[in-house]
CSV table of C-alpha atoms and ligand atoms in Angstrom, one decimal:
chain,number,residue,atom,x,y,z
A,3,MET,CA,162.2,228.4,89.8
A,4,SER,CA,163.4,226.2,87.0
A,5,LYS,CA,162.9,227.4,83.5
A,6,VAL,CA,162.1,224.1,81.8
A,7,ASP,CA,160.3,221.2,83.2
A,8,VAL,CA,160.1,218.0,81.3
A,9,VAL,CA,157.4,215.2,81.2
A,10,LEU,CA,158.6,211.8,80.1
A,11,GLY,CA,157.2,208.3,79.7
A,12,THR,CA,158.9,205.7,81.9
A,13,PHE,CA,157.7,202.5,80.2
A,14,TYR,CA,156.5,201.6,76.7
A,15,GLY,CA,154.3,204.7,76.1
A,16,ASP,CA,150.7,205.4,76.8
A,17,GLU,CA,151.3,206.3,80.5
A,18,GLY,CA,148.9,209.2,80.4
A,19,LYS,CA,151.4,211.9,79.8
A,20,GLY,CA,148.7,214.1,78.5
A,21,LYS,CA,146.9,214.3,81.8
A,22,ILE,CA,150.0,215.5,83.7
A,23,ILE,CA,151.0,217.8,80.9
A,24,ASP,CA,147.5,219.3,81.0
A,25,TYR,CA,147.8,219.9,84.7
A,26,LEU,CA,151.3,221.4,84.5
A,27,GLY,CA,150.6,223.3,81.3
A,28,GLY,CA,148.3,225.7,83.1
A,29,LYS,CA,151.4,227.1,84.9
A,30,ALA,CA,153.5,227.4,81.8
A,31,ASP,CA,154.0,230.0,79.1
A,32,VAL,CA,155.2,227.6,76.5
A,33,ALA,CA,154.5,224.0,75.7
A,34,LEU,CA,157.1,222.1,73.7
A,35,ARG,CA,157.4,218.9,71.7
A,36,ALA,CA,160.9,217.8,70.9
A,37,THR,CA,160.8,214.2,69.8
A,38,GLY,CA,158.7,211.6,67.8
A,39,GLY,CA,155.9,212.3,65.4
A,40,ASN,CA,152.3,211.3,65.0
A,41,ASN,CA,153.0,207.9,66.4
A,42,ALA,CA,152.2,209.6,69.7
A,43,GLY,CA,148.6,209.9,70.8
A,44,HIS,CA,147.9,212.0,73.9
A,45,SER,CA,144.3,212.1,75.0
A,46,ILE,CA,142.9,214.9,77.2
A,47,GLU,CA,139.4,215.4,78.5
A,48,VAL,CA,138.4,219.0,79.1
A,49,ASP,CA,134.9,220.1,80.0
A,50,GLY,CA,133.5,216.8,78.8
A,51,GLU,CA,135.2,217.2,75.4
A,52,LYS,CA,137.9,214.7,74.4
A,53,TYR,CA,141.0,215.9,72.5
A,54,VAL,CA,143.6,213.6,71.0
A,55,PHE,CA,146.9,215.2,70.1
A,56,HIS,CA,149.5,213.6,67.8
A,57,LEU,CA,151.8,216.4,66.9
A,58,ILE,CA,150.8,219.7,68.5
A,59,PRO,CA,151.8,220.1,72.1
A,60,SER,CA,148.5,219.7,74.1
A,61,GLY,CA,149.4,222.7,76.2
A,62,ILE,CA,147.9,224.8,73.4
A,63,LEU,CA,144.5,224.1,75.1
A,64,ASN,CA,145.5,226.6,77.8
A,65,LYS,CA,144.7,230.1,76.7
A,66,GLY,CA,147.7,232.2,75.8
A,67,THR,CA,150.2,229.3,75.9
A,68,MET,CA,152.6,229.2,73.0
A,69,ALA,CA,153.0,225.7,71.5
A,70,ILE,CA,156.3,224.9,69.9
A,71,ILE,CA,157.1,221.8,67.7
A,72,GLY,CA,160.9,221.5,67.9
A,73,ASN,CA,163.5,220.4,65.5
A,74,GLY,CA,163.6,216.8,66.8
A,75,VAL,CA,160.0,216.1,65.8
A,76,VAL,CA,159.2,214.4,62.4
A,77,ILE,CA,156.2,216.1,60.9
A,78,ASP,CA,153.5,214.8,58.6
A,79,PRO,CA,152.1,218.1,57.4
A,80,LYS,CA,148.8,216.5,56.4
A,81,VAL,CA,148.2,215.3,59.9
A,82,LEU,CA,149.4,218.6,61.4
A,83,ILE,CA,147.0,220.6,59.3
A,84,GLU,CA,144.1,218.3,60.2
A,85,GLU,CA,145.0,218.8,63.9
A,86,ILE,CA,145.1,222.5,63.5
A,87,GLU,CA,141.7,222.5,61.7
A,88,THR,CA,140.1,220.3,64.4
A,89,LEU,CA,141.3,222.6,67.1
A,90,LYS,CA,140.0,225.6,65.2
A,91,SER,CA,136.6,223.9,64.7
A,92,LYS,CA,136.4,223.4,68.5
A,93,GLY,CA,136.9,227.2,68.9
A,94,LYS,CA,140.6,226.9,70.1
A,95,ASP,CA,143.2,229.5,69.3
A,96,VAL,CA,146.1,228.2,67.3
A,97,SER,CA,147.8,231.4,66.5
A,98,LYS,CA,150.6,230.8,69.0
A,99,LEU,CA,151.7,227.6,67.3
A,100,ARG,CA,155.4,227.6,66.2
A,101,ILE,CA,157.1,225.0,64.0
A,102,SER,CA,160.8,224.5,63.7
A,103,THR,CA,162.5,225.2,60.3
A,104,LYS,CA,164.8,222.3,61.1
A,105,ALA,CA,162.1,219.6,61.8
A,106,HIS,CA,162.1,216.8,59.2
A,107,LEU,CA,159.0,216.1,57.0
A,108,ILE,CA,157.3,212.8,56.6
A,109,PHE,CA,156.3,212.1,53.0
A,110,PRO,CA,153.9,209.5,51.6
A,111,TYR,CA,156.9,207.3,50.5
A,112,HIS,CA,158.0,207.1,54.2
A,113,ILE,CA,154.6,205.7,55.1
A,114,GLY,CA,154.8,203.3,52.1
A,115,LEU,CA,158.3,202.2,53.2
A,116,ASP,CA,157.2,201.7,56.8
A,117,LYS,CA,154.4,199.4,55.7
A,118,MET,CA,156.6,197.6,53.2
A,119,LEU,CA,159.5,197.0,55.6
A,120,GLU,CA,157.1,195.8,58.3
A,121,GLU,CA,155.4,193.4,55.9
A,122,ASN,CA,158.8,192.0,54.9
A,123,ARG,CA,159.8,191.4,58.5
A,124,GLY,CA,157.6,188.2,58.5
A,125,ASN,CA,157.6,186.8,62.0
A,126,ASN,CA,159.9,189.5,63.3
A,127,LYS,CA,157.5,192.4,63.1
A,128,ILE,CA,158.0,195.5,65.3
A,129,GLY,CA,154.4,196.4,65.2
A,130,THR,CA,155.1,200.0,64.1
A,131,THR,CA,152.3,202.6,63.9
A,132,ALA,CA,152.8,202.7,60.1
A,133,ARG,CA,153.1,206.5,60.2
A,134,GLY,CA,156.4,206.6,58.4
A,135,ILE,CA,158.3,207.5,61.5
A,136,GLY,CA,161.3,205.1,61.1
A,137,PRO,CA,161.9,205.8,57.4
A,138,CYS,CA,161.8,209.5,58.0
A,139,TYR,CA,164.4,209.4,60.8
A,140,CYS,CA,166.4,207.1,58.5
A,141,ASP,CA,166.5,209.8,55.9
A,142,LYS,CA,167.4,212.4,58.5
A,143,TYR,CA,170.5,210.4,59.5
A,144,GLU,CA,171.3,209.4,55.9
A,145,ARG,CA,171.2,213.2,55.2
A,146,CYS,CA,168.8,213.1,52.4
A,147,GLY,CA,165.8,214.2,54.6
A,148,ILE,CA,163.7,217.1,53.7
A,149,ARG,CA,163.1,219.7,56.4
A,150,VAL,CA,160.4,222.3,57.0
A,151,GLU,CA,162.6,225.1,55.7
A,152,ASP,CA,163.1,223.2,52.4
A,153,LEU,CA,159.4,223.7,51.7
A,154,TYR,CA,160.3,227.4,51.1
A,155,SER,CA,163.5,226.8,49.2
A,156,ASP,CA,164.0,226.8,45.4
A,157,LYS,CA,165.6,223.4,45.9
A,158,PHE,CA,162.4,221.8,47.1
A,159,GLU,CA,161.3,220.2,43.8
A,160,GLU,CA,164.8,218.8,43.2
A,161,LEU,CA,164.9,217.3,46.7
A,162,VAL,CA,161.6,215.6,46.4
A,163,THR,CA,162.3,214.3,42.9
A,164,ARG,CA,165.6,212.9,43.9
A,165,ASN,CA,164.1,211.1,47.0
A,166,VAL,CA,161.1,209.8,45.0
A,167,THR,CA,163.3,208.5,42.3
A,168,ASN,CA,165.6,206.7,44.7
A,169,LYS,CA,162.7,205.3,46.8
A,170,ASN,CA,160.8,204.1,43.7
A,171,LYS,CA,163.8,201.9,42.9
A,172,ILE,CA,163.3,200.1,46.2
A,173,PHE,CA,159.5,199.9,45.7
A,174,LYS,CA,160.1,198.4,42.3
A,175,ILE,CA,162.3,195.6,43.6
A,176,TYR,CA,159.7,194.7,46.2
A,177,ASN,CA,156.8,195.1,43.8
A,178,TYR,CA,155.1,197.8,45.7
A,179,PRO,CA,153.3,200.8,44.3
A,180,GLU,CA,155.6,203.7,43.2
A,181,TYR,CA,155.1,207.4,43.9
A,182,ASP,CA,154.6,210.4,41.6
A,183,SER,CA,156.9,213.2,42.6
A,184,LYS,CA,154.9,215.9,40.7
A,185,GLU,CA,151.8,215.0,42.7
A,186,ILE,CA,153.7,215.1,46.0
A,187,ILE,CA,155.3,218.5,45.1
A,188,LYS,CA,151.9,219.9,44.3
A,189,GLU,CA,150.4,218.6,47.6
A,190,TYR,CA,153.3,219.7,49.8
A,191,LYS,CA,153.4,223.2,48.2
A,192,LYS,CA,149.8,223.6,49.3
A,193,TYR,CA,150.7,222.5,52.8
A,194,ALA,CA,153.7,224.9,52.8
A,195,ARG,CA,151.3,227.8,52.2
A,196,THR,CA,149.0,226.8,55.0
A,197,LEU,CA,151.8,226.3,57.5
A,198,LYS,CA,154.0,229.3,56.6
A,199,LYS,CA,152.7,231.6,59.3
A,200,TYR,CA,153.7,229.1,62.0
A,201,VAL,CA,157.3,228.4,60.8
A,202,CYS,CA,160.3,229.9,62.5
A,203,ASP,CA,163.7,229.2,64.0
A,204,THR,CA,162.4,227.7,67.3
A,205,THR,CA,165.9,227.3,68.8
A,206,SER,CA,166.5,231.0,68.9
A,207,LEU,CA,162.9,231.6,69.9
A,208,ILE,CA,163.2,229.3,72.9
A,209,HIS,CA,166.3,231.0,74.1
A,210,LYS,CA,164.7,234.4,73.7
A,211,LEU,CA,161.7,233.2,75.7
A,212,LEU,CA,164.1,231.8,78.4
A,213,SER,CA,165.9,235.1,78.6
A,214,GLU,CA,162.5,236.7,79.3
A,215,ASP,CA,162.0,234.2,82.2
A,216,LYS,CA,159.2,232.3,80.4
A,217,LYS,CA,158.3,228.9,81.8
A,218,ILE,CA,158.5,226.0,79.4
A,219,ILE,CA,156.9,222.6,79.8
A,220,CYS,CA,158.4,220.0,77.5
A,221,GLU,CA,155.9,217.3,76.5
A,222,GLY,CA,157.7,214.0,76.0
A,223,ALA,CA,156.2,211.5,73.5
A,224,GLN,CA,156.8,207.7,73.5
A,225,ALA,CA,158.8,206.5,76.5
A,226,THR,CA,162.1,205.3,77.9
A,227,LEU,CA,161.8,201.6,76.9
A,228,LEU,CA,160.9,202.6,73.3
A,229,ASP,CA,164.1,204.7,73.1
A,230,ILE,CA,166.3,203.7,70.1
A,231,ASP,CA,169.4,203.6,72.4
A,232,HIS,CA,168.1,202.8,75.8
A,233,GLY,CA,164.9,200.8,75.0
A,234,SER,CA,164.3,197.2,74.1
A,235,TYR,CA,165.9,197.3,70.7
A,236,PRO,CA,164.8,196.5,68.0
A,237,TYR,CA,161.2,196.8,69.4
A,238,VAL,CA,161.6,200.5,69.8
A,239,THR,CA,160.8,203.7,68.0
A,240,SER,CA,163.4,205.5,65.9
A,241,SER,CA,164.1,208.5,68.2
A,242,ASN,CA,165.3,209.2,71.7
A,243,PRO,CA,162.3,209.9,73.9
A,244,THR,CA,164.6,210.0,76.9
A,245,ILE,CA,166.0,213.2,78.4
A,246,GLY,CA,168.9,213.5,75.8
A,247,GLY,CA,166.4,213.6,73.0
A,248,ILE,CA,164.6,216.5,74.6
A,249,ILE,CA,167.8,218.5,74.5
A,250,THR,CA,168.9,217.7,71.0
A,251,GLY,CA,165.3,217.9,69.8
A,252,SER,CA,164.8,221.5,71.0
A,253,GLY,CA,168.2,223.2,71.5
A,254,ILE,CA,167.5,223.7,75.2
A,255,ASN,CA,170.6,223.2,77.2
A,256,ALA,CA,170.9,220.8,80.2
A,257,HIS,CA,171.4,223.6,82.7
A,258,ASP,CA,167.9,225.0,82.0
A,259,ILE,CA,166.1,221.8,82.9
A,260,GLY,CA,164.6,221.6,86.4
A,261,GLU,CA,162.0,219.0,87.2
A,262,VAL,CA,162.0,215.8,85.2
A,263,TYR,CA,158.5,214.2,85.7
A,264,GLY,CA,158.3,210.5,84.9
A,265,VAL,CA,154.8,209.4,84.0
A,266,MET,CA,153.8,205.8,84.9
A,267,LYS,CA,150.6,203.8,85.4
A,268,ALA,CA,149.8,201.8,88.5
A,269,TYR,CA,150.2,198.8,86.1
A,270,SER,CA,152.1,198.4,82.8
A,271,SER,CA,151.1,198.2,79.2
A,272,ARG,CA,152.7,197.8,75.8
A,273,VAL,CA,151.5,198.1,72.2
A,274,GLY,CA,153.4,196.4,69.4
A,275,ALA,CA,155.8,193.5,69.7
A,276,GLY,CA,158.7,192.9,72.1
A,277,PRO,CA,159.4,191.4,75.5
A,278,PHE,CA,157.2,192.4,78.4
A,279,VAL,CA,158.3,190.7,81.6
A,280,THR,CA,155.2,191.4,83.7
A,281,GLU,CA,152.6,190.9,81.0
A,282,GLN,CA,149.4,189.2,82.0
A,283,ASP,CA,148.1,187.5,78.9
A,284,ASN,CA,145.2,186.2,80.8
A,285,GLN,CA,142.0,187.3,82.6
A,286,ILE,CA,143.9,189.8,84.8
A,287,GLY,CA,145.4,191.5,81.7
A,288,ASP,CA,141.9,191.5,80.0
A,289,LEU,CA,140.4,193.1,83.1
A,290,ILE,CA,143.0,195.8,83.3
A,291,ARG,CA,142.5,196.5,79.5
A,292,GLU,CA,138.8,196.9,79.8
A,293,LEU,CA,138.8,198.9,83.0
A,294,GLY,CA,141.7,201.1,82.0
A,295,HIS,CA,140.4,201.5,78.4
A,296,GLU,CA,143.7,200.3,77.1
A,297,TYR,CA,143.2,200.7,73.4
A,298,GLY,CA,145.6,202.8,71.3
A,299,ALA,CA,144.7,206.5,70.8
A,300,THR,CA,146.7,206.4,67.5
A,301,THR,CA,146.0,202.9,66.1
A,302,LYS,CA,143.1,201.7,68.2
A,303,ARG,CA,145.1,198.5,68.9
A,304,PRO,CA,144.3,196.6,72.1
A,305,ARG,CA,147.3,197.2,74.5
A,306,ARG,CA,149.1,194.3,76.2
A,307,CYS,CA,148.6,194.8,80.0
A,308,GLY,CA,150.4,193.5,83.1
A,309,TYR,CA,151.6,194.3,86.6
A,310,LEU,CA,153.9,197.2,87.4
A,311,ASP,CA,157.5,196.5,86.9
A,312,LEU,CA,159.7,198.3,89.4
A,313,VAL,CA,162.9,197.0,87.9
A,314,ALA,CA,162.1,198.8,84.6
A,315,LEU,CA,160.8,201.9,86.5
A,316,LYS,CA,164.0,202.3,88.4
A,317,TYR,CA,165.9,202.1,85.2
A,318,ALA,CA,163.8,204.9,83.7
A,319,VAL,CA,164.5,207.0,86.8
A,320,LEU,CA,168.3,206.5,86.4
A,321,VAL,CA,168.4,207.1,82.6
A,322,ASN,CA,166.4,210.3,82.7
A,323,GLY,CA,167.2,211.8,86.1
A,324,ILE,CA,163.6,211.7,87.1
A,325,THR,CA,162.9,214.0,90.1
A,326,ALA,CA,159.2,213.2,90.6
A,327,LEU,CA,156.8,210.5,89.5
A,328,CYS,CA,153.2,210.9,88.2
A,329,MET,CA,151.1,207.7,88.6
A,330,ASN,CA,147.9,207.3,86.6
A,331,HIS,CA,145.1,204.7,86.8
A,332,LEU,CA,145.4,204.1,90.6
A,333,ASP,CA,141.6,203.8,90.4
A,334,THR,CA,141.9,201.1,87.7
A,335,ILE,CA,144.3,198.8,89.6
A,336,GLY,CA,142.2,199.2,92.8
A,337,ASN,CA,139.6,197.0,91.2
A,338,LEU,CA,141.8,193.9,91.6
A,339,ASP,CA,141.6,192.0,94.9
A,340,THR,CA,145.3,191.3,94.9
A,341,ILE,CA,147.8,193.5,93.2
A,342,LYS,CA,151.3,192.2,92.3
A,343,LEU,CA,154.4,194.4,92.1
A,344,CYS,CA,157.5,193.2,90.3
A,345,VAL,CA,160.5,193.9,92.6
A,346,ALA,CA,163.2,191.8,90.8
A,347,TYR,CA,163.7,189.3,88.0
A,348,GLU,CA,164.8,185.8,88.3
A,349,ARG,CA,167.2,184.7,85.5
A,350,ASN,CA,169.2,181.5,85.4
A,351,GLY,CA,168.4,180.9,89.1
A,352,LYS,CA,169.6,184.4,90.1
A,353,ARG,CA,167.7,187.3,91.6
A,354,ILE,CA,168.4,190.4,89.4
A,355,GLU,CA,167.4,194.0,90.1
A,356,ASP,CA,169.2,195.7,87.2
A,357,PHE,CA,167.1,196.2,84.1
A,358,THR,CA,168.5,194.8,80.8
A,359,THR,CA,167.4,195.8,77.3
A,360,ASN,CA,168.8,192.5,75.9
A,361,GLU,CA,166.0,190.7,74.2
A,362,LYS,CA,167.1,187.2,75.1
A,363,GLU,CA,167.8,188.1,78.8
A,364,LEU,CA,164.4,189.8,79.0
A,365,LEU,CA,162.6,186.8,77.6
A,366,GLU,CA,164.5,184.6,80.1
A,367,SER,CA,163.5,186.8,83.0
A,368,THR,CA,160.6,185.8,85.2
A,369,PRO,CA,159.1,188.4,87.6
A,370,ILE,CA,159.5,188.1,91.3
A,371,TYR,CA,156.4,189.7,92.9
A,372,GLU,CA,155.4,191.2,96.2
A,373,GLU,CA,151.7,191.1,96.7
A,374,PHE,CA,149.4,193.9,97.9
A,375,ARG,CA,145.8,194.0,98.9
A,376,GLY,CA,143.7,195.8,96.4
A,377,ASN,CA,140.0,196.4,96.5
A,378,PHE,CA,140.1,200.1,96.8
A,379,LYS,CA,137.3,201.3,94.6
A,380,ASN,CA,135.5,204.6,94.2
A,381,ILE,CA,138.6,206.8,94.9
A,382,SER,CA,137.9,209.2,92.1
A,383,ASP,CA,136.7,212.0,94.4
A,384,ILE,CA,139.8,211.9,96.7
A,385,ARG,CA,142.1,214.9,96.3
A,386,LYS,CA,144.6,214.2,99.1
A,387,LYS,CA,147.1,211.4,99.3
A,388,GLU,CA,146.4,211.0,103.1
A,389,ASP,CA,142.7,210.4,102.3
A,390,LEU,CA,143.4,207.3,100.2
A,391,PRO,CA,142.5,203.9,101.5
A,392,GLU,CA,145.2,202.1,103.5
A,393,ASN,CA,145.8,199.5,100.8
A,394,ALA,CA,146.4,202.1,98.2
A,395,LYS,CA,148.8,204.0,100.5
A,396,LYS,CA,150.8,200.9,101.1
A,397,TYR,CA,151.1,200.2,97.4
A,398,ILE,CA,152.3,203.8,96.7
A,399,LYS,CA,154.7,203.8,99.6
A,400,ARG,CA,156.5,200.6,98.4
A,401,ILE,CA,156.9,202.1,94.9
A,402,GLU,CA,158.4,205.3,96.2
A,403,GLU,CA,160.7,203.4,98.6
A,404,TYR,CA,161.9,201.1,95.8
A,405,VAL,CA,162.8,203.8,93.2
A,406,GLY,CA,163.7,206.5,95.7
A,407,VAL,CA,161.6,209.2,94.0
A,408,PRO,CA,158.3,210.7,95.3
A,409,ILE,CA,155.0,210.2,93.5
A,410,LYS,CA,153.7,213.8,93.3
A,411,PHE,CA,150.7,213.3,91.1
A,412,ILE,CA,148.2,210.5,91.2
A,413,GLY,CA,145.5,210.0,88.6
A,414,VAL,CA,142.3,208.7,90.2
A,415,GLY,CA,140.0,209.0,87.2
A,416,ALA,CA,140.0,210.0,83.5
A,417,SER,CA,138.9,213.6,83.7
A,418,ARG,CA,141.0,216.6,84.2
A,419,GLU,CA,140.0,217.2,87.9
A,420,GLU,CA,140.5,213.6,89.0
A,421,ILE,CA,144.0,214.0,90.2
A,422,ILE,CA,145.8,214.1,93.5
A,423,VAL,CA,148.6,216.7,93.7
A,424,GLU,CA,151.2,216.6,96.5
B,565,LIG,P1,152.8,207.8,73.1
B,565,LIG,O1,153.4,209.2,73.0
B,565,LIG,C1,152.9,203.5,72.6
B,565,LIG,C2,155.5,201.9,69.6
B,565,LIG,C3,154.8,201.2,68.4
B,565,LIG,C4,155.8,200.1,68.0
B,565,LIG,C5,157.1,200.9,68.2
B,565,LIG,C6,157.7,201.4,66.9
B,565,LIG,O2,151.3,207.8,72.8
B,565,LIG,O3,153.1,207.2,74.4
B,565,LIG,P2,157.0,203.5,65.4
B,565,LIG,O4,155.7,203.8,64.6
B,565,LIG,O5,157.3,204.6,66.4
B,565,LIG,O6,158.1,203.2,64.5
B,565,LIG,O7,156.7,202.1,66.2
B,565,LIG,O8,156.9,201.9,69.1
B,565,LIG,N1,155.1,203.2,69.8
B,565,LIG,C7,154.3,203.6,70.8
B,565,LIG,N2,153.6,202.9,71.7
B,565,LIG,N3,152.7,204.9,72.7
B,565,LIG,C8,153.4,205.6,71.8
B,565,LIG,O9,153.4,207.0,71.9
B,565,LIG,C9,154.2,205.0,70.8
B,565,LIG,N4,154.9,205.4,69.8
B,565,LIG,C10,155.5,204.4,69.2
B,565,LIG,O10,153.6,200.6,68.9
B,565,LIG,O11,155.8,199.1,68.9
B,566,LIG,MG1,150.2,206.0,72.4
């Protein structure tokens, strides 16, 4: 049995990673987040109660599961504490939460910068979640970032003061409100006290747990095409949500990784700006959005919707080494009479099956579709792949054939039980 299984997004996020993680989490001793921050929004429905996770690994809902926030995550402590409080108020045990000393902290000035930079992009907006994610990662790589361990160091005040002074110079130029370091220091010292009991060296903790044969599920956030290196730059997030980010963001080594689950939907969606080859900016897209409830869990923004893009999915399989796919919303796509599946792009008169992240090339690509019969409704009670309607089976088979990876999980409804497991 492998020690670490990883769940990753294959497209532009919001693939329903939470649902699969929830299922797999029941079999794990540890749930881990390694990348991103509270730009992620993972919704899970358990016993009629809806939970939305932004920072804490959702596996914490399973009794006895340890939840680790690894070094690669950027943490807004205010949001983290709110999440802890919400879980406690719903009677959930959070005593097994662990937070890496090496994770970087998001400060109010990061959020201010995120908004300011976005406003100044004019017509070239990325459509960020405005949570300060990009500016926080910028500071990490610029080496002026402030980490969780710094909250407990006697250099903390100096670090904050230096950062606030430097950032205020930028805010001044752009005529944006400046920040008060004393206020921030006071606020963050309060957060430090609340979080202290959860903070530890998670890298050594993870290796200790692995040596005890504990099973870890790594909960990916964001997705392959939002990856800063492998995604559709610049319309991406500022971290590596692909497999490499899981390794650097946790300290787990490549040999310990077993299954890599790629989560996808039976269609595609995207929030924020950037190319989207199979987008349906029409009635079909509107229908998918309404039936699939495609509104952001983090920002409530309506998501752009379209047909499934196998060119992109194949790319995600290759970049991450995906060993099994998890497809959500089969029930949603079944409402269409005809379902289209993008099997290649046409660009400059040529048929192309290799994905590109080049913006111009993506914008110049038009999808080549194969058509499938839909109209498979009321499938939410089905629990075996073989019991699915023929039309659904044909659609699934073509996807598996194209990417060369089996679909092992199929979501047929929103709730926890509405899933087919192969
Ligand atoms: P989950 O984990 C969907 C998108 C934003 C924006 C771009 C950059 O729920 O799948 P950022 O705030 O990260 O600098 O924004 O990335 N984005 C997501 N889209 N789901 C997410 O996470 C996302 N996290 C970031 O919409 O286009
Ligand atoms: Mg999301």
